[in-house]
Coordinates of C-alpha atoms in Angstrom, one line a residue:
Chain A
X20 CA -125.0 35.9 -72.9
X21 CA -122.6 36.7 -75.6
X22 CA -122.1 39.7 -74.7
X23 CA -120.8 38.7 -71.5
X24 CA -119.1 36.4 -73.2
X25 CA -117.9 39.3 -75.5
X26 CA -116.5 41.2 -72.5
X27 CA -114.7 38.5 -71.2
X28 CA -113.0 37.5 -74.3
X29 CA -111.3 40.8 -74.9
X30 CA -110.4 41.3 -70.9
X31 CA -108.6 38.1 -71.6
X32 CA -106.9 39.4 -74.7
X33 CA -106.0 42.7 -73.0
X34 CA -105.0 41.0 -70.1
X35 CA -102.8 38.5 -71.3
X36 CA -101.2 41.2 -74.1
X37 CA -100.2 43.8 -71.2
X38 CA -98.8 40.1 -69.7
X39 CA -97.0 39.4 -72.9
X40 CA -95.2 43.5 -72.3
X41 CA -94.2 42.6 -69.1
X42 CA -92.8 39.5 -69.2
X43 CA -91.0 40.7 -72.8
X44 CA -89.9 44.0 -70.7
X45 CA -88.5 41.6 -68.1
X46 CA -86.7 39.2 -70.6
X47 CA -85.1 42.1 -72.7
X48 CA -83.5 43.5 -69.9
X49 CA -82.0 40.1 -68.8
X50 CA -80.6 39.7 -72.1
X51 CA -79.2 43.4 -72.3
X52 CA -77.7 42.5 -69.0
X53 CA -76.1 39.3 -69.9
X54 CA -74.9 40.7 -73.0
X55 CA -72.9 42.9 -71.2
X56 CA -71.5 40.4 -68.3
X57 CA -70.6 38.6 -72.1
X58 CA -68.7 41.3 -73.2
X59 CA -67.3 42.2 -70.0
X60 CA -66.0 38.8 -69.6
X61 CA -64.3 38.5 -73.2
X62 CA -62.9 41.6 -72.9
X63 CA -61.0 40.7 -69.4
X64 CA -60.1 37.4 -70.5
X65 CA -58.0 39.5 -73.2
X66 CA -56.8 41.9 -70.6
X67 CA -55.8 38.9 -68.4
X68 CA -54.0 36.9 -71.2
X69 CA -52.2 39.9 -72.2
X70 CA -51.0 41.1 -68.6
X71 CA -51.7 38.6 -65.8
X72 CA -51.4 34.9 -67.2
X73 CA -47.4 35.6 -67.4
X74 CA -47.5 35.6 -63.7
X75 CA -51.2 34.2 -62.5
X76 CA -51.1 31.2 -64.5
X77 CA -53.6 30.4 -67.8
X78 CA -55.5 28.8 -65.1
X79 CA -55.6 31.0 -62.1
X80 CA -52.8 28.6 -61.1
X81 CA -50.3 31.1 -59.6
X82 CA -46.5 30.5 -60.1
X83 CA -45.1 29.0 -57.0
X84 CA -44.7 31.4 -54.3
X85 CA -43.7 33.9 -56.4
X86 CA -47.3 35.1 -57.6
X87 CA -50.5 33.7 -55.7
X88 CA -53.6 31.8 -57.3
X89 CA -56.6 33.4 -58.0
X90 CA -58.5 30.4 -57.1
X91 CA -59.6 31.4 -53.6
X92 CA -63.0 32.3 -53.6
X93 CA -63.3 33.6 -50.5
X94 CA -60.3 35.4 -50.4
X95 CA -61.0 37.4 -53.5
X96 CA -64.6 38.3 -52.3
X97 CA -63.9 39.8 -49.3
X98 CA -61.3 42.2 -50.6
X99 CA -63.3 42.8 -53.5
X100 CA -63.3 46.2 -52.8
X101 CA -59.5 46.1 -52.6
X102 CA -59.1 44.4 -56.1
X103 CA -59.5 47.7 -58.1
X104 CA -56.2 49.2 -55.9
X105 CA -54.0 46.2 -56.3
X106 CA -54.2 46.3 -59.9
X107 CA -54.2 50.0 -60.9
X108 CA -51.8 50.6 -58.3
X109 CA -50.1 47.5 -57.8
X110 CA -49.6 45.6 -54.4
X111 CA -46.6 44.3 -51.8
X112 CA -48.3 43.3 -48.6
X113 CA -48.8 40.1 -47.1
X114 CA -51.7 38.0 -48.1
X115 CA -53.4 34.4 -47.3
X116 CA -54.5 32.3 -49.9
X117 CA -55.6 28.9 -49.6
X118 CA -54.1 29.1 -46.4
X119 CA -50.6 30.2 -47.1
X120 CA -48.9 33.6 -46.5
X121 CA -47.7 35.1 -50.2
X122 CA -45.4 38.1 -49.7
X123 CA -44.2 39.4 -53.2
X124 CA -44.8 42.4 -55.4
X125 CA -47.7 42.6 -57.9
X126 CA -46.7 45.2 -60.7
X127 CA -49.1 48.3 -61.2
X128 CA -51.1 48.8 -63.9
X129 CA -51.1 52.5 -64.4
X130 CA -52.6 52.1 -68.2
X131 CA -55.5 50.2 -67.3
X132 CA -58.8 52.5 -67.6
X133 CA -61.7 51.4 -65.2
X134 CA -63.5 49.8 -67.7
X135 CA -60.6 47.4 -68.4
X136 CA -60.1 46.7 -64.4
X137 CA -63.8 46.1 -64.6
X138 CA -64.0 43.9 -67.4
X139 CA -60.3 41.8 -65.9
X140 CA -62.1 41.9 -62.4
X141 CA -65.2 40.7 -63.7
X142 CA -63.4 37.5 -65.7
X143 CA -61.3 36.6 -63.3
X144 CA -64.2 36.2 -60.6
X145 CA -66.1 34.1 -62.9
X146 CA -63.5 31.7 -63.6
X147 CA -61.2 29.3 -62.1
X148 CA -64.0 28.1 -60.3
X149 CA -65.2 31.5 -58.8
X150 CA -68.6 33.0 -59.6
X151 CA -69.2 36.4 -58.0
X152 CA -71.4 37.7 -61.2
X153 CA -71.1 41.3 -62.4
X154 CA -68.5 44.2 -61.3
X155 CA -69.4 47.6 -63.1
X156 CA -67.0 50.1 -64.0
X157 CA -68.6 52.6 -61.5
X158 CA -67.7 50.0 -59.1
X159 CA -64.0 50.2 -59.8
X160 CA -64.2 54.2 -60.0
X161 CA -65.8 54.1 -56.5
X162 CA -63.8 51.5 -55.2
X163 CA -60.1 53.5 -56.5
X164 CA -61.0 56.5 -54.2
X165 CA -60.6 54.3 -51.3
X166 CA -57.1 52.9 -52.3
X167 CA -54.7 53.3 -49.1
Chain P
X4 CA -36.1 -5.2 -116.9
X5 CA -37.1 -6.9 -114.1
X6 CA -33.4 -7.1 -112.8
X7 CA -33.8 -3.1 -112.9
X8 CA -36.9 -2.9 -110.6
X9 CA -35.1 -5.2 -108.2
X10 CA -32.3 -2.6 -108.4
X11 CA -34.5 0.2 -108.0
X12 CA -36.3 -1.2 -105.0
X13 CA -33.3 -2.4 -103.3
X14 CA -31.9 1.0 -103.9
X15 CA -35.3 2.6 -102.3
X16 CA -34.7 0.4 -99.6
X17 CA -31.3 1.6 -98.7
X18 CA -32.2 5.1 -98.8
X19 CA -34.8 4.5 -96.5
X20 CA -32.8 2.9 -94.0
X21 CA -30.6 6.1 -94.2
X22 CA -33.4 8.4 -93.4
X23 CA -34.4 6.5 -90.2
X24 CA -30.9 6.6 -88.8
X25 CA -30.2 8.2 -85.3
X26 CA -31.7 11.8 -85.5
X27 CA -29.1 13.9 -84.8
X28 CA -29.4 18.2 -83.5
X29 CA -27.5 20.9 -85.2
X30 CA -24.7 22.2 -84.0
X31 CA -25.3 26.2 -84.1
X32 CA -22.7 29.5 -84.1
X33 CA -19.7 30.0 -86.4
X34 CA -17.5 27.2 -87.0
X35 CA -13.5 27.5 -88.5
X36 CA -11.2 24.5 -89.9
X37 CA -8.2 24.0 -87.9
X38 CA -5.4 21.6 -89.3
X39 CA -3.9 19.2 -87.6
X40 CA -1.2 16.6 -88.0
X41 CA -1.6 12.9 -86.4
X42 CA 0.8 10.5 -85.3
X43 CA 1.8 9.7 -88.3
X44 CA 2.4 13.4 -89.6
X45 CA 0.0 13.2 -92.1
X46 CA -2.5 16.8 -92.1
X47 CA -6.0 16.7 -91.3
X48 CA -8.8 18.7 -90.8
X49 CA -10.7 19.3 -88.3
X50 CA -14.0 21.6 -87.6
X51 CA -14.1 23.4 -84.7
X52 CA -17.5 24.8 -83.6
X53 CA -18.1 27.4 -80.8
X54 CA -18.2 26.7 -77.1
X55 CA -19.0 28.1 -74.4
X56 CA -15.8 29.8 -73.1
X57 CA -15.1 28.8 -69.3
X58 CA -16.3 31.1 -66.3
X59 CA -16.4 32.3 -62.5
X60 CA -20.0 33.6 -61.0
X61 CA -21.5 33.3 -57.5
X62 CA -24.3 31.1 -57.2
X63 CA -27.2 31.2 -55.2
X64 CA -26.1 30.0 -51.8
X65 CA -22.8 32.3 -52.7
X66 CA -20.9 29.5 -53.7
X67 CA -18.0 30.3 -56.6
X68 CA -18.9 28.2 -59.7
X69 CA -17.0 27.6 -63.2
X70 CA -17.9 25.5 -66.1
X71 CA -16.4 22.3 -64.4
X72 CA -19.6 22.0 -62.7
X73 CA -21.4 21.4 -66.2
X74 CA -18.6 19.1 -67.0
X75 CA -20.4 15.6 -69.0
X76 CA -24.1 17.3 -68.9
X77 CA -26.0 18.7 -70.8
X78 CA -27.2 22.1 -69.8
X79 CA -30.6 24.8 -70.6
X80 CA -28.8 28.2 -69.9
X81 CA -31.3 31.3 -70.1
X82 CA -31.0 35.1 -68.8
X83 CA -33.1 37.1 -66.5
X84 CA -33.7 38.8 -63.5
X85 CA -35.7 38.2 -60.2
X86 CA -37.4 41.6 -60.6
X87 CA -38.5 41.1 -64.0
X88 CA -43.0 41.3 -64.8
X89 CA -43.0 40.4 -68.2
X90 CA -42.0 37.7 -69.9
X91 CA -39.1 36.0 -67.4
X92 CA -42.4 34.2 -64.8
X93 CA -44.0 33.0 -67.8
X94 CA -39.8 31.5 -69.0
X95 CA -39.3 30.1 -65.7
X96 CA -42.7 29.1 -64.9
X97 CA -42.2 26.8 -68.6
X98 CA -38.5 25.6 -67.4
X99 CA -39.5 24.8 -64.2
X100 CA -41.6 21.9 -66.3
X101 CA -38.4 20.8 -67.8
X102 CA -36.8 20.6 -64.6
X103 CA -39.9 18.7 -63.0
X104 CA -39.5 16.1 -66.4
X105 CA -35.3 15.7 -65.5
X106 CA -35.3 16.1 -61.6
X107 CA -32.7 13.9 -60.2
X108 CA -31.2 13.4 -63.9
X109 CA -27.1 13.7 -63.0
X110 CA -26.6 14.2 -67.1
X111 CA -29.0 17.3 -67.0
X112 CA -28.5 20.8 -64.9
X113 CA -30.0 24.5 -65.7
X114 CA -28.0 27.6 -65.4
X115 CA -30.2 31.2 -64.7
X116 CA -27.7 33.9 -65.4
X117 CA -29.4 37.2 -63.6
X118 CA -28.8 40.6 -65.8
X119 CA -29.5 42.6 -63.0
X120 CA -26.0 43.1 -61.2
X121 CA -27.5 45.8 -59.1
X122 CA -29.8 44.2 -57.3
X123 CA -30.0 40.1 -57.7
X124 CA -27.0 38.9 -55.3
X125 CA -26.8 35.5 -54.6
X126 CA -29.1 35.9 -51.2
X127 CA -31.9 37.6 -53.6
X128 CA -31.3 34.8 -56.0
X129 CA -31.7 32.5 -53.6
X130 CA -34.9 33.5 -52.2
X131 CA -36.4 34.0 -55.8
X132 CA -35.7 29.9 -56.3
X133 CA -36.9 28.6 -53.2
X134 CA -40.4 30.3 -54.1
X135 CA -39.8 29.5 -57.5
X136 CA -40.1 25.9 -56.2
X137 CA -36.3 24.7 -56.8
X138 CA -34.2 23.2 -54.5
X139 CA -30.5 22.3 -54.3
X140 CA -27.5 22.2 -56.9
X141 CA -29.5 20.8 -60.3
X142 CA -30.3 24.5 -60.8
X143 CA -27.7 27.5 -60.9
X144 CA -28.7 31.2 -60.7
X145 CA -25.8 33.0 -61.1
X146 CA -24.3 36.3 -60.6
X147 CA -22.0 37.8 -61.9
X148 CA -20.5 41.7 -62.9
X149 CA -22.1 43.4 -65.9
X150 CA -19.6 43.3 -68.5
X151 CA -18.7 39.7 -68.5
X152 CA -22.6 38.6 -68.0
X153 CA -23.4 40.6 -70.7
X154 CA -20.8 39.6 -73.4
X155 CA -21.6 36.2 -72.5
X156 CA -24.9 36.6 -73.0
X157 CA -24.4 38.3 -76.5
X158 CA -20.9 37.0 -77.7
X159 CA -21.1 33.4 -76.2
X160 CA -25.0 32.4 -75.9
X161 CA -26.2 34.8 -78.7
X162 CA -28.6 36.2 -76.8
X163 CA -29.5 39.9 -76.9
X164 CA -29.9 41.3 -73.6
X165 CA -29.3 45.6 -72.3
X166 CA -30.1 47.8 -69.5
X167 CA -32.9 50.2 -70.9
X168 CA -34.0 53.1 -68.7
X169 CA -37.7 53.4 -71.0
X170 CA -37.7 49.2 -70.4
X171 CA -40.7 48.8 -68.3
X172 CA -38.3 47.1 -65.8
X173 CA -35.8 48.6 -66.8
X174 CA -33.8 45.7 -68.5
X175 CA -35.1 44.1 -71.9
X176 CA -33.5 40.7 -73.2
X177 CA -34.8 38.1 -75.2
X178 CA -36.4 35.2 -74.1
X179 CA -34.4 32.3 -75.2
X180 CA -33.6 28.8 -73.5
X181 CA -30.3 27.7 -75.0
X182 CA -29.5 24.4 -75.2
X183 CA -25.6 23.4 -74.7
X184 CA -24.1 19.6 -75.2
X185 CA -21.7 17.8 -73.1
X186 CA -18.7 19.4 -75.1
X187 CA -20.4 23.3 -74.2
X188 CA -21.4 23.7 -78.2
X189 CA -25.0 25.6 -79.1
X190 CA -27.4 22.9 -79.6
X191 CA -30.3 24.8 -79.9
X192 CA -32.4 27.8 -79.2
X193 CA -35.7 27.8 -78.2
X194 CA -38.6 30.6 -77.1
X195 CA -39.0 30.4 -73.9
X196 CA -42.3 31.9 -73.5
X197 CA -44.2 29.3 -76.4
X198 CA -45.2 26.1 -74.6
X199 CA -44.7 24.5 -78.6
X200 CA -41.4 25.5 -78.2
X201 CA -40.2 24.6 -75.1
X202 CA -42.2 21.1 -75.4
X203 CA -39.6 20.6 -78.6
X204 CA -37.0 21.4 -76.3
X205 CA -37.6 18.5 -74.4
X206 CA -37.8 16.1 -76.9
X207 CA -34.8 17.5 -78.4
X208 CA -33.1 16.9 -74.4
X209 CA -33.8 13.3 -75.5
X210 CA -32.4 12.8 -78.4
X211 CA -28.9 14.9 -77.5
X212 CA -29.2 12.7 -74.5
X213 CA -29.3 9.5 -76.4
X214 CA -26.8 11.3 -78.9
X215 CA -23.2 8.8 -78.7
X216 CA -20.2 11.6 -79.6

């Protein structure tokens, strides 16, 4: 009887320990992965201060027709594949947003490494209402030999 | 003793009716005595402060405009240039608030002098307002040749502007909104790109609006 009892006590403990690995396996990498959305997202909101507000607004605004808001959800997550080109190499093609046709010229931004388009992609997604989640710089690598 | 508090207080009480008298804004640039003689022939003298000297640009819709068009307002006079990705959107996008706040004001008007004689004619000035958001005669863009925009800009407005081929856009100037009185003298200057600075601008419109010469 207590040995039974014995066996059944240290499944449980064994059990519930390989449990505990999992689950702490699991959460770790969550957090590793949400510290580095964090410091993707600082890091852009830097870039985007520095470079983009002048023109794009401290809210995504836009400034009249001149430069377009980046409050369009859907617009910006079906060319997300296009965002990398437009701001390495800069852009001057018609474009709807919210509805309206925005015809101007968007600088380039030769300087800007992968990592930084990543981490300025990835903030401007996840504001201004928008939440599109994570954009890796191997995204924006893969995404820059497409560029027309 | 007590006659001397009364003094005292009354005296306290004087100087602070001075301090809260109508604020009034510098008047800015170099200033010379001229002397005078008045009816009478007595001499006096008189200060004379820097103006704005009178001038002859094309405006947006191609129109040829002096200074009689700023005649009794007060004006916000700035420099830039339609092509310009640094600091001129974030400028205009903060002056465009100012002219939101004193749309429809017939005392107030802005004045956009383009450095970019090359390539901002009146029809590319034009375009670059209406998407800018502004409308009709409050606001002037003007063109003009390269030497007289340019000594205006530096002899006239004090503000420091040059073609620079290394210039990311290939022009650098500073970002100032000048401020300019009924009688074209330099009220003040302000940073056009620090919303602290441009929101004292507008309080400052006030009071040199409220100002009795």
């Amino acid at each position: 009887m207590s040995k039974i009892k014995g066996i059944s006590f240290r499944k449980i403990v064994v059990y519930s320990l390989f449990g505990m690995a999992i689950s702490a396996i699991i959460n770790s990498c969550q957090s590793a992965s949400e510290i580095e959305m964090a410091k993707y997202l600082s890091n852009g909101k830097d870039i985007y201060l520095a470079r983009c507000q002048n023109c794009h607004g401290v809210n995504g605004e836009g400034l009249g027709e001149l430069a377009p808001p980046l409050t369009d959800t859907v617009f910006l997550k079906d060319n997300k594949e296009k965002l990398a080109c437009y701001i390495k190499n800069g852009v001057s093609e018609p474009m709807q947003i919210h509805g309206k046709t925005y015809q101007e010229k968007m600088p380039a931004f030769k300087d800007l490494h992968d990592i930084d388009i990543a981490q300025v992609m990835v903030y401007i997604t996840n504001s201004f209402g928008n939440k599109q989640g994570m954009y890796t710089y191997e995204q924006v690598a893969r995404d820059l030999q497409h560029c027309k | 003793m007590k006659k001397l508090t009364l003094y005292a207080a009354f005296g306290m009480l004087l100087f602070g009716a001075a301090c809260t008298q109508e604020k009034k804004l510098p008047i800015l640039g170099d200033r010379e005595a001229k002397i005078s003689k008045d009816a009478n022939g007595n001499e006096k003298i008189d200060t004379v402060y820097k103006t704005i000297p009178d001038f002859k640009f094309l405006n947006q819709d191609s129109v040829e405009v002096t200074q009689d068009m700023f005649n009794n307002k007060i004006y916000v006079a700035d420099f830039f240039f339609t092509s310009c990705t640094t600091i001129c959107p974030v400028m205009h996008r903060n002056m465009k608030t100012i002219y939101d706040k004193y749309q429809g004001n017939p005392e107030v008007m802005f004045l956009s002098h383009t450095i970019d004689f090359k390539y901002d004619k009146p029809s590319v000035l034009k375009k670059y307002a209406q998407k800018l958001g502004v409308d009709g005669p409050q606001w002037q863009f003007l063109y003009g040749d390269k030497a007289t925009v340019y000594s205006l800009a530096k002899e006239d407005y004090l503000v420091a502007v040059q073609e620079d081929s290394a210039a990311t856009d290939g022009y650098v100037h500073q970002g100032w909104l000048v401020l300019i009185d009924k009688h074209k003298r330099i009220r003040g200057a302000y940073d056009g790109t620090k919303t602290e600075e441009v929101e004292k601008l507008k309080s400052d419109m006030d009071v040199l609006l409220a100002e009795k010469d």
